[in-house]
Coordinates of C-alpha atoms and ligand atoms in Angstrom, one line a residue:
X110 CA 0.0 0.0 0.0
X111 CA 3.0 2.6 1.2
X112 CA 4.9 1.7 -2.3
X113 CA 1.7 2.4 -4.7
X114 CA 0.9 5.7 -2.3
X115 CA 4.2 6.3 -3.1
X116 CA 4.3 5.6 -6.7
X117 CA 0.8 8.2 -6.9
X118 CA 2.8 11.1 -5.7
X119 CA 6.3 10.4 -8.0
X120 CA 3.9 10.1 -10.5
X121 CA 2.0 13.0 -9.6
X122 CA 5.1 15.3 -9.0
X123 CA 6.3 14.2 -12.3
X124 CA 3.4 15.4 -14.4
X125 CA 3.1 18.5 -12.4
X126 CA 7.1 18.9 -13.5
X127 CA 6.8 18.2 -16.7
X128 CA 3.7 20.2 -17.3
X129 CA 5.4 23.1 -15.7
X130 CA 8.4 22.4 -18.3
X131 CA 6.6 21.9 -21.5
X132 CA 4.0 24.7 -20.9
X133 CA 5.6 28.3 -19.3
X134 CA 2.6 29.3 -19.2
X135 CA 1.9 27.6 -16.1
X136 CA 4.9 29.0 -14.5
X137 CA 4.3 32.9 -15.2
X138 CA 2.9 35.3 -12.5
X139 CA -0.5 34.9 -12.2
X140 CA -1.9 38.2 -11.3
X141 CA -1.7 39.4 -14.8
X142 CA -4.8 38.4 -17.0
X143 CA -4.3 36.9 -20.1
X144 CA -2.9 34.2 -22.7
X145 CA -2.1 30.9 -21.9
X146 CA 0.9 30.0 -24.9
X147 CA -0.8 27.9 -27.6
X148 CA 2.2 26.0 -28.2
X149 CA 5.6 26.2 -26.0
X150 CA 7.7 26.8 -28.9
X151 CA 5.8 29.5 -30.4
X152 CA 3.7 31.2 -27.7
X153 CA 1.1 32.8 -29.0
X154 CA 2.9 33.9 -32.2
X155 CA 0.7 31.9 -34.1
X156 CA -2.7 33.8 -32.4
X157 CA -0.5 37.5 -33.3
X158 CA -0.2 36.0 -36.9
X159 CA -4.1 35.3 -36.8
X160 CA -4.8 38.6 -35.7
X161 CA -2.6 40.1 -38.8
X162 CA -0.3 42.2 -36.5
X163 CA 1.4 42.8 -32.7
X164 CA -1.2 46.4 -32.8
X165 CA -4.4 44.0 -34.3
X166 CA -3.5 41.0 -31.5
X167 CA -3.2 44.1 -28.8
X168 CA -6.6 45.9 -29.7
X169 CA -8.3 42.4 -29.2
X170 CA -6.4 41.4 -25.9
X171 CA -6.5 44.7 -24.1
X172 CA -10.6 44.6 -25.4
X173 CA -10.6 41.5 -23.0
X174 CA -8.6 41.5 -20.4
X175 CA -8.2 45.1 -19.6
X176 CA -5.3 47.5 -19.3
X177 CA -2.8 45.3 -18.3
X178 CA -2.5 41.8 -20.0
X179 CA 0.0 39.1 -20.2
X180 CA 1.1 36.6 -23.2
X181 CA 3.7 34.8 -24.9
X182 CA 6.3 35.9 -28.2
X183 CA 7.3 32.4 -28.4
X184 CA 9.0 31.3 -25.0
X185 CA 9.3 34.9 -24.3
X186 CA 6.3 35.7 -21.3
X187 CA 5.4 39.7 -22.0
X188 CA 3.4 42.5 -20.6
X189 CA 1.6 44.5 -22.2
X190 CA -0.3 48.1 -21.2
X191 CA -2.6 50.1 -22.4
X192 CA -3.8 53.4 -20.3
X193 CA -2.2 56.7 -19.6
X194 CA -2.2 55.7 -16.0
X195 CA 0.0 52.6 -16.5
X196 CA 2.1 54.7 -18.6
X197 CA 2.8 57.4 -16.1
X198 CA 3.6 54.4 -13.8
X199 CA 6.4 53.3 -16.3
X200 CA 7.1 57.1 -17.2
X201 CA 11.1 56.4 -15.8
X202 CA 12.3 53.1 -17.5
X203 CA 14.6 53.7 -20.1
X204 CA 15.8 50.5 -21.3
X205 CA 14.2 49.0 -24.2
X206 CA 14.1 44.9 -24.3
X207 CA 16.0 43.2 -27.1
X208 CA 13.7 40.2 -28.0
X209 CA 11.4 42.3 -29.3
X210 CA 13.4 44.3 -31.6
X211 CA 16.4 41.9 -32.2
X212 CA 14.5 40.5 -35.4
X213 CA 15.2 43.2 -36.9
X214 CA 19.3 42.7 -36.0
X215 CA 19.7 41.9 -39.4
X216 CA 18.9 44.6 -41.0
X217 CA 21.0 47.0 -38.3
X218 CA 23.1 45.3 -36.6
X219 CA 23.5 44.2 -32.7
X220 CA 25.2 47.4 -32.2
X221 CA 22.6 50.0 -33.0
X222 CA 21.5 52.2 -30.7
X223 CA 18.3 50.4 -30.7
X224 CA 19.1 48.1 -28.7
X225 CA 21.6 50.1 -26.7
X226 CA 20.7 50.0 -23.1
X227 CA 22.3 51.7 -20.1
X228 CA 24.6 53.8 -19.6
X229 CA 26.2 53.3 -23.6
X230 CA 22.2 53.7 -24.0
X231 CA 21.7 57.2 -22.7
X232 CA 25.3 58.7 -23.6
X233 CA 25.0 57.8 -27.4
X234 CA 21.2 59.3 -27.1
X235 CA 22.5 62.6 -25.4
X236 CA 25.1 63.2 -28.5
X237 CA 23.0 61.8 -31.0
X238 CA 19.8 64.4 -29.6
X239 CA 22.0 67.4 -30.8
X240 CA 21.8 66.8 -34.0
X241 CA 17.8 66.4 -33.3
X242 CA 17.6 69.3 -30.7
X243 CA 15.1 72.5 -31.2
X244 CA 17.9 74.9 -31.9
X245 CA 19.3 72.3 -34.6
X246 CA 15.8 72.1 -36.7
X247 CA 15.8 75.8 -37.5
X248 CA 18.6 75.3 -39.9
X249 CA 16.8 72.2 -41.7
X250 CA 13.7 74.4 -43.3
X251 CA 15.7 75.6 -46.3
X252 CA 17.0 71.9 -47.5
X253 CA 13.0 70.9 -46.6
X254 CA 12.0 73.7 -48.7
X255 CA 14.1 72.8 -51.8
X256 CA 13.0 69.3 -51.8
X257 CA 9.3 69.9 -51.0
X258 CA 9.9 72.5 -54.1
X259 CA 10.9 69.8 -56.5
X260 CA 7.8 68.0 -56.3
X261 CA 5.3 70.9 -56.2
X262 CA 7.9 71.5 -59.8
X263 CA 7.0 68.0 -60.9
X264 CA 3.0 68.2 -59.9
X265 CA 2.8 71.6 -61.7
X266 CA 3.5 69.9 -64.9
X267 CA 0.4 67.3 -64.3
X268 CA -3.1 67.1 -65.8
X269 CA -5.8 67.3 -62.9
X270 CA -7.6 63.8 -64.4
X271 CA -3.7 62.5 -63.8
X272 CA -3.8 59.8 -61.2
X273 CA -0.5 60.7 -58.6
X274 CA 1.1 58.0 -56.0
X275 CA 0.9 59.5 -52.9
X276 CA 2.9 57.3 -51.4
X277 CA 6.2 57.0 -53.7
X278 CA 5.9 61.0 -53.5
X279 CA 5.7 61.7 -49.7
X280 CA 8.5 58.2 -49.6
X281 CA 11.1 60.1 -52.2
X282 CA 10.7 63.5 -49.9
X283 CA 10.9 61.9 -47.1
X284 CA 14.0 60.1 -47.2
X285 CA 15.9 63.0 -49.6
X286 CA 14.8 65.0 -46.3
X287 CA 16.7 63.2 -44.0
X288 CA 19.9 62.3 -46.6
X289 CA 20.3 66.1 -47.2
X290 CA 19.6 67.5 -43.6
X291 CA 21.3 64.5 -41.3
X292 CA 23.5 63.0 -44.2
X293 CA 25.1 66.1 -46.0
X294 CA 23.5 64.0 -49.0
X295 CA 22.2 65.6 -52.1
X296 CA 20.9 63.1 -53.9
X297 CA 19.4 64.8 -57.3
X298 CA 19.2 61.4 -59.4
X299 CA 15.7 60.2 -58.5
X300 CA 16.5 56.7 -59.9
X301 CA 18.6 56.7 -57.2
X302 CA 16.2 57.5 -54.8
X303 CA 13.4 54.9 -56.0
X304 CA 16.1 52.5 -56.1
X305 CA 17.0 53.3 -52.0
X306 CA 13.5 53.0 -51.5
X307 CA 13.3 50.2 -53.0
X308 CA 15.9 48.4 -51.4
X309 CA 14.8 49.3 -47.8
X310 CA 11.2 47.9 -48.4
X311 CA 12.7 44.4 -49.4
X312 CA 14.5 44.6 -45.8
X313 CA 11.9 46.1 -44.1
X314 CA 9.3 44.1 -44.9
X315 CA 11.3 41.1 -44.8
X316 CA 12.1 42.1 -41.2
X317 CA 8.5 42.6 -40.2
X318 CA 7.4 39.3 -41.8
X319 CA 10.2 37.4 -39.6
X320 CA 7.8 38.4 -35.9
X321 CA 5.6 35.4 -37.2
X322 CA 7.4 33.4 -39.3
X323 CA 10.9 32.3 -41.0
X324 CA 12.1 33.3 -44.2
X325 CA 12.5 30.5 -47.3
X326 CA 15.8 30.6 -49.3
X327 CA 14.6 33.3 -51.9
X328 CA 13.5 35.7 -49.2
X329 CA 16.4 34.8 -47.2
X330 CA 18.4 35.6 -50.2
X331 CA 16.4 38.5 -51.6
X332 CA 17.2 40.4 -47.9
X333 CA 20.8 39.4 -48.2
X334 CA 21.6 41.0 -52.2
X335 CA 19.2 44.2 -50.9
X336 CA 20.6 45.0 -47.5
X337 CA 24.3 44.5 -49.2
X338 CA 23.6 47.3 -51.5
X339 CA 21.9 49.2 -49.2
X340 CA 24.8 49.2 -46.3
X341 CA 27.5 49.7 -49.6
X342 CA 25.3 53.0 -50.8
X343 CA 25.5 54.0 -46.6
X344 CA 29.0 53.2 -46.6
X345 CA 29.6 55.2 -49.7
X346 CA 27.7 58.0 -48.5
X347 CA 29.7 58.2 -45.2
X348 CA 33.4 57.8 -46.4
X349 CA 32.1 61.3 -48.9
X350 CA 31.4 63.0 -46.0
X351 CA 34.6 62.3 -44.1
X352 CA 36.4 63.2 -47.0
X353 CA 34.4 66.2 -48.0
X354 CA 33.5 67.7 -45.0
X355 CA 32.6 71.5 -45.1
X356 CA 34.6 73.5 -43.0
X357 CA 31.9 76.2 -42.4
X358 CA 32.1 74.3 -38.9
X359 CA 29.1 73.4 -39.6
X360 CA 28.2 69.7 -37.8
X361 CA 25.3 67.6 -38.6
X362 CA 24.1 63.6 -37.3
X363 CA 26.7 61.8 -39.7
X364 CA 29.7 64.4 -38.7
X365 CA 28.6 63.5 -34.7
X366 CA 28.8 59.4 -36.0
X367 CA 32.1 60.0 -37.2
X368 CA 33.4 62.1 -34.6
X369 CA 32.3 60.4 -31.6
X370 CA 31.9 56.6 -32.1
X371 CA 34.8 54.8 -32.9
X372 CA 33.7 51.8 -32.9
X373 CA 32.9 51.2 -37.3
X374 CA 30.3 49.1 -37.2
X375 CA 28.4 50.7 -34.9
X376 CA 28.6 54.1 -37.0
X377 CA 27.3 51.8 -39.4
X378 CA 24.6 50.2 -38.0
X379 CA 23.5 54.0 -36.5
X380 CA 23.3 55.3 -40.0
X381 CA 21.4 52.5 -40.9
X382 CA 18.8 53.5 -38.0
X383 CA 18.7 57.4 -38.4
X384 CA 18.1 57.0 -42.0
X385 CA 15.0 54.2 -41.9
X386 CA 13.7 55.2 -38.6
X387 CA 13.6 58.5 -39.9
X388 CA 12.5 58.6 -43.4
X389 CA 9.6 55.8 -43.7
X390 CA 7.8 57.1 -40.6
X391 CA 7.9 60.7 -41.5
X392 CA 7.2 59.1 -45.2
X393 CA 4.2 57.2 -43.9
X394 CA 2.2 60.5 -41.5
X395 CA 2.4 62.5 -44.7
X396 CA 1.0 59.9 -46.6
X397 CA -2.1 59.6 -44.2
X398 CA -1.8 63.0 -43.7
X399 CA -2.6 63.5 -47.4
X400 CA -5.3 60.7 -47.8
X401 CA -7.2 61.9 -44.9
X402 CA -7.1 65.7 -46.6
X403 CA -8.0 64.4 -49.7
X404 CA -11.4 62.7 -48.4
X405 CA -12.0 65.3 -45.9
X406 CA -12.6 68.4 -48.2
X407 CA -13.7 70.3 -45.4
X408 CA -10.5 70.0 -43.6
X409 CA -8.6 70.5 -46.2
X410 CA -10.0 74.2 -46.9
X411 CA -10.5 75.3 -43.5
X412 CA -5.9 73.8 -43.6
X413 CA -5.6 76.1 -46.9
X414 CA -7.7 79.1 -45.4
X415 CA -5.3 79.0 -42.2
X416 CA -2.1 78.6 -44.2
X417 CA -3.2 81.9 -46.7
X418 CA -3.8 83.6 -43.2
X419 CA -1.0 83.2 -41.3
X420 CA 1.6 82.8 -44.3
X421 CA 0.8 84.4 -47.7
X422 CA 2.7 84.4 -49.8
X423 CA 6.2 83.2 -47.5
X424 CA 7.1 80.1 -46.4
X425 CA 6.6 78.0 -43.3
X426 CA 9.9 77.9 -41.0
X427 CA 10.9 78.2 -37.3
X428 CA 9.6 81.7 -36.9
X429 CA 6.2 81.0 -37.9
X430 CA 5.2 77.2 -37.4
X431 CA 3.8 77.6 -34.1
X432 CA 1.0 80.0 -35.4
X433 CA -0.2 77.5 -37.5
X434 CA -2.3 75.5 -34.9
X435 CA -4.8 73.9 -37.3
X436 CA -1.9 72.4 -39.4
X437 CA -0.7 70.8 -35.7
X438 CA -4.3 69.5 -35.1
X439 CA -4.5 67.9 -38.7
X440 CA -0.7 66.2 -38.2
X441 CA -1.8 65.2 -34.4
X442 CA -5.1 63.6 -35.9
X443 CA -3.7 62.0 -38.4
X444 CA -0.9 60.4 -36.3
X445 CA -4.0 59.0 -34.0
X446 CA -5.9 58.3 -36.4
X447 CA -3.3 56.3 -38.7
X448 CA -1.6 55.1 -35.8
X449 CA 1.7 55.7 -37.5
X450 CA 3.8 54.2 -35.1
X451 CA 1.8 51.6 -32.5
X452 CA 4.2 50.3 -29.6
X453 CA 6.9 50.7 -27.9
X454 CA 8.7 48.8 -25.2
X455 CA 10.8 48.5 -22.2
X456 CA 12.1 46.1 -19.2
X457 CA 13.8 46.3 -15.8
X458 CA 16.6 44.4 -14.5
X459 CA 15.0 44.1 -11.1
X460 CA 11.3 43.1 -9.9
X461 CA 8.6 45.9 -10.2
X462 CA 5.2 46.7 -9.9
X463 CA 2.7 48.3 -12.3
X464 CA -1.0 49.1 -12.2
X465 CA -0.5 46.7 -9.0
X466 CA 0.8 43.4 -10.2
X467 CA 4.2 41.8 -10.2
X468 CA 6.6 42.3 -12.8
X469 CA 9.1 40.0 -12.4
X470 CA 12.5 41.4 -13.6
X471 CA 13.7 41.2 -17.1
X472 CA 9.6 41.0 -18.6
X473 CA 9.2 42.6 -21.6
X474 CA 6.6 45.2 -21.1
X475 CA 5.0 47.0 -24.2
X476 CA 3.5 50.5 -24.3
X477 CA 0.3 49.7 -26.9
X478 CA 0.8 53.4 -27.5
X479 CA -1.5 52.5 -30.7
X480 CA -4.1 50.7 -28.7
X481 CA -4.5 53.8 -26.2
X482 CA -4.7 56.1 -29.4
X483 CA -7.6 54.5 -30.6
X484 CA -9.2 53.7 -27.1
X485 CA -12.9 54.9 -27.0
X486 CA -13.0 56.0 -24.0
X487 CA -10.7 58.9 -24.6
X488 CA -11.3 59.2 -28.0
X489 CA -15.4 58.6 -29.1
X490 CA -15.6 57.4 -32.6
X491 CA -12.3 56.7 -32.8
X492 CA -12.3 55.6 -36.2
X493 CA -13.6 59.0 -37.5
X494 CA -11.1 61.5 -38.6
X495 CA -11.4 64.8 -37.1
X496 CA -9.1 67.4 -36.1
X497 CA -11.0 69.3 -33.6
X498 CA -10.2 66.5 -31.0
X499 CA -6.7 68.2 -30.8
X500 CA -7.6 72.3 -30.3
X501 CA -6.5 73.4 -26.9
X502 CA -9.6 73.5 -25.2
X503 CA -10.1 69.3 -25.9
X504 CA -6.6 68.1 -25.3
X505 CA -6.5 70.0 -21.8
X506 CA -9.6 67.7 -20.9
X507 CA -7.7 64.7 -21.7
X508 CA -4.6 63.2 -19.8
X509 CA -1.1 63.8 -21.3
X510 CA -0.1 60.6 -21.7
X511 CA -2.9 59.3 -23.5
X512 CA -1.1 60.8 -27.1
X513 CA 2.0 59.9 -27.2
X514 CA 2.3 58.7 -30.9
X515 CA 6.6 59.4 -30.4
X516 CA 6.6 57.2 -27.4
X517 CA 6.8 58.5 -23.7
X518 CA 9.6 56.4 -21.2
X519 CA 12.5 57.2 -19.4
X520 CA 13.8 60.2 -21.8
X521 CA 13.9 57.8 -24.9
X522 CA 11.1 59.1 -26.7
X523 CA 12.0 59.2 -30.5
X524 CA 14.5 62.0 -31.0
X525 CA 13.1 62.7 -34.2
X526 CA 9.7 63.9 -33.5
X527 CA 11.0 67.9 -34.2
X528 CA 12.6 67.2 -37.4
X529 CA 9.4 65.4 -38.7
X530 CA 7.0 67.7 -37.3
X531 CA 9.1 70.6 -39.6
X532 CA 9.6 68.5 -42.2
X533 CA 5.7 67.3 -42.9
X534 CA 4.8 70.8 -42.2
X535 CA 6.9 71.8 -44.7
X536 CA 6.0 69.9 -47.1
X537 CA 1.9 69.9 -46.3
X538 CA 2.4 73.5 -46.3
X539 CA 4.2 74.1 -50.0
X540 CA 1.9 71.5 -51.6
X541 CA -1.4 73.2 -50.4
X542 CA -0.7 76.0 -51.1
X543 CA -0.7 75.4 -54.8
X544 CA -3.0 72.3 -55.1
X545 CA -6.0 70.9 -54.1
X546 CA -5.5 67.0 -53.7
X547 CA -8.6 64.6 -54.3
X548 CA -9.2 61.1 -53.7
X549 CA -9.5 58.5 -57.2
X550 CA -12.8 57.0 -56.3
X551 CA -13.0 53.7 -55.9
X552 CA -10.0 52.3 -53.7
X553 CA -10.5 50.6 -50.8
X554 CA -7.1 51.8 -48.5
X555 CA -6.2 49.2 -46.4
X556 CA -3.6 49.8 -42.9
X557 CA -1.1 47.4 -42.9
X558 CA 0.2 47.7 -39.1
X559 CA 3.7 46.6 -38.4
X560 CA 6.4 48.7 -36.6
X561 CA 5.1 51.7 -38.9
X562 CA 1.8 51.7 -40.6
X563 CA 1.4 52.0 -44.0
X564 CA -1.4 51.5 -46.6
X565 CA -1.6 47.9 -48.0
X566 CA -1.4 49.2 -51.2
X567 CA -0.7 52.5 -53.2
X568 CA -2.9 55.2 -52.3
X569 CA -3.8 57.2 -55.4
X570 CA -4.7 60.8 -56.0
X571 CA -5.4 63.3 -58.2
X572 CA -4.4 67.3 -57.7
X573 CA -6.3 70.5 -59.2
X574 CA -3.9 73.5 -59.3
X575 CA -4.9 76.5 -56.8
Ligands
HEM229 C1 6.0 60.3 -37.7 C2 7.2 60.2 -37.4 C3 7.8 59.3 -36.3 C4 7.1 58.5 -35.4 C5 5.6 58.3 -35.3 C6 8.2 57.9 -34.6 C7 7.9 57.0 -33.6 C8 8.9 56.5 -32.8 C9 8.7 55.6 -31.6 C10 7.3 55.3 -31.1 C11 9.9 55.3 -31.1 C12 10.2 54.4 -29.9 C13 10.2 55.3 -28.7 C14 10.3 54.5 -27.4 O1 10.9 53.4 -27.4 O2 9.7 55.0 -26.4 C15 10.9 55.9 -32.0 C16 12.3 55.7 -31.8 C17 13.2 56.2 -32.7 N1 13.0 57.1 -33.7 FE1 11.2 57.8 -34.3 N2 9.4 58.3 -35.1 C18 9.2 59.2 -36.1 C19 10.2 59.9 -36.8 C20 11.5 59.8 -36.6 C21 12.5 60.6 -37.3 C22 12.3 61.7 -38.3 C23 13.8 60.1 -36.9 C24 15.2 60.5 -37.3 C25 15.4 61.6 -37.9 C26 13.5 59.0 -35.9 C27 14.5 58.3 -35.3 C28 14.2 57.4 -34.3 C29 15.3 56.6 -33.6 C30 16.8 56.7 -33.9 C31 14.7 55.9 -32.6 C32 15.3 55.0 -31.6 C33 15.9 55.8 -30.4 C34 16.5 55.0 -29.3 O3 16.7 53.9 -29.4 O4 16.8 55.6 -28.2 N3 12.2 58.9 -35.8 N4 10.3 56.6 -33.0

């Protein structure tokens, strides 16, 4: 009788072991609500591929398990939270944790300041800031102004019944934007341009398709021959520089690389981060800036009638942007609205508490920044476009934290959010003022939410000149 009592509890113990082994979700804390892993290699990557992105899986999760919820990116247990309370809690932590950005190591290297943490974290983000600061962007407008120049040049030679690609348009400015202001990079040769482009979406999207699931030899290969000729043009682009360096003393982003990292491949992999963190966001809120003008005619004249009022006939620039309040509202609205950029994330090396639960250390906790943006309690009809939510009298009604589109933790927030603020208005600014855009009827625009939103597919306008 004592041997078979005996043999009950070994055998007991030893399912209750191996069931703690074989499924971690048994073993993580249990006072946060939410997903048990569907399968313990995977997690719940499989339920995230289901719901056809991180922001889509979020918006259902946070719909049923509240503010703060728990799940799995493969063995991986994560946080995630979704209020501007829980975000004031985590308002100081400034590391961000590599598993959930280190699929995209391949594309900028271990060493970017992505995934720079610490104190190497917050030194290379206070030299790197400079080149980013308020005082910096004033001397940006002229090289925005020539570029955003060029295309209003190239739509003045359109028909109205022309159909234009929003996208490739706001894509070329945006990344000729950052080349010229950041790099020192004229690039006139628009083949070149479309060919960057080009190159960057193989990788990016590559990249963004690797959260759910592994690339086949072709893709695999595809990345390889694009982000080789992508790091050779950066490469290139940085040894001109070095050689050719003005000496007007004057010092932009890739002069502070050169200067002040020694270390090659991180100036590399640096570059490789100013240049796409900084051109396809910026690419992507003027593209949804534009869309949402063109099928909101009333916004887009009450835009033009504030431009005429406060401008005439000169240009936006540092002097003047601040009295143009509306164009703020539409940029803010369309940020919400398009959810440009939907999460962020952090850990701590030690164990915390937030909204009142456990966090033990080292847990990956995301900020559904995109999930809170399009929360209907803050925001009613969420889905509705509509500038008015951002004049001053609404926004002091609402708590800060609950837009925060740039990010919001522990003095990491993106350090670009000036320079694409100035560059969209600059280029919103020039290209209403001489055209009207309008939709071509009959597309159904699609978001495709990954680390940056953009439409599924091209969205296509046509213009009337003013
Ligand atoms: C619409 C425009 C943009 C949006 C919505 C956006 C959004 C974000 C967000 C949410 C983060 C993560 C912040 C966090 O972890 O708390 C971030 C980081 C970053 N952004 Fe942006 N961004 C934009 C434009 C830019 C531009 C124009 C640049 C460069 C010129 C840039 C460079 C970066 C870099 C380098 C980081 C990583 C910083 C670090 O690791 O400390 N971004 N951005």
């Amino acid at each position: 009788m004592l041997e078979y009592a005996i043999f009950v509890v070994t055998f007991v113990l030893a399912l209750l072991i191996a069931f703690i082994y074989f499924y971690p979700g048994s073993i993580k804390p249990p006072s946060i609500p939410g997903l048990q892993p569907t399968t313990k290699k995977d997690g719940n990557l499989t339920d995230i591929s289901r719901a056809g992105s991180l922001h889509e899986f979020l918006i259902d999760l946070h719909k049923t398990f509240g503010n703060i919820v728990s799940f799995w990116m493969g063995q991986k247990f994560v946080v995630s939270t979704a209020s501007p309370e829980l975000f004031k809690e985590h308002q100081g932590v400034f590391d961000r944790p590599p598993e959930l950005f280190n699929f995209f190591e391949p594309l900028d290297g271990p060493k970017c300041i992505q995934y720079a943490n610490g104190s190497d974290g917050r030194n290379r983000r206070a030299i790197y800031d400079k080149a980013l600061s308020h005082d910096a962007i004033r001397k940006y407008y002229q090289s925005f102004q020539e570029v955003a120049d060029e295309i209003a040049n190239k739509w003045l030679t359109l028909t109205n019944e022309e159909h234009v690609p929003l996208g490739m348009y706001m894509s070329d400015f945006a990344l000729k934007a950052v080349l010229i202001t950041l790099f020192g990079k004229n690039i006139k040769d628009d083949k070149n341009i479309s060919e960057f482009r080009r190159k960057y979406y193989i990788c990016w999207t590559e990249m963004e398709k690797r959260l759910v699931e592994s690339p086949d030899s072709t893709r695999e290969k595809d990345f390889e021959d694009a982000l080789n000729s992508l790091k050779k043009q950066i490469i290139k682009m940085m040894t001109d520089r070095e050689k050719n360096r003005p000496n007007n003393g004057e010092e932009i982003l890739i002069d502070i690389i050169l200067e002040k990292i020694e270390d090659e491949e991180m100036q590399l992999s640096d570059s490789i981060t100013f240049i796409t963190g900084g051109f396809d966001t910026t690419a992507n809120l003027l593209t949804w800036a534009f869309y949402f003008l063109a099928s909101h005619q009333d916004v887009q004249q009450k835009l033009y009638e504030e431009i005429q009022s406060v401008l005439g006939k000169e240009d936006v620039d540092h002097t003047n942007i601040g009295e143009l309040v509306y164009l703020r509202q539409v940029q803010d609205e369309t940020l919400r609205c398009a959810v440009v950029a939907p999460w962020a994330a952090r850990f701590q090396d030690c164990d915390a508490q937030l909204g009142g639960h456990n966090i033990p250390k080292n847990t990956p906790v995301i900020h559904a920044l995109g999930v809170v943006l399009q929360d209907e309690k803050i925001w009613p009809l969420p889905n509705k476009f509509d500038p008015d939510r951002f004049s001053p009298e609404n926004t002091r009604k609402r708590p800060a934290l609950a837009f925060s589109p740039f990010g919001f933790a522990g003095k990491r927030i993106c350090p670009g959010y000036r320079f694409s603020y100035a560059e969209a208005s600059v280029c919103m600014v020039t290209l209403l003022k001489k055209f009207k855009v309008h939709m071509v009827e009959g597309q159904k625009v699609i978001p495709l939410y990954g680390l940056v939103t953009r439409p599924a597919d091209e969205i296509w306008i046509t213009i009337s000149k003013r």
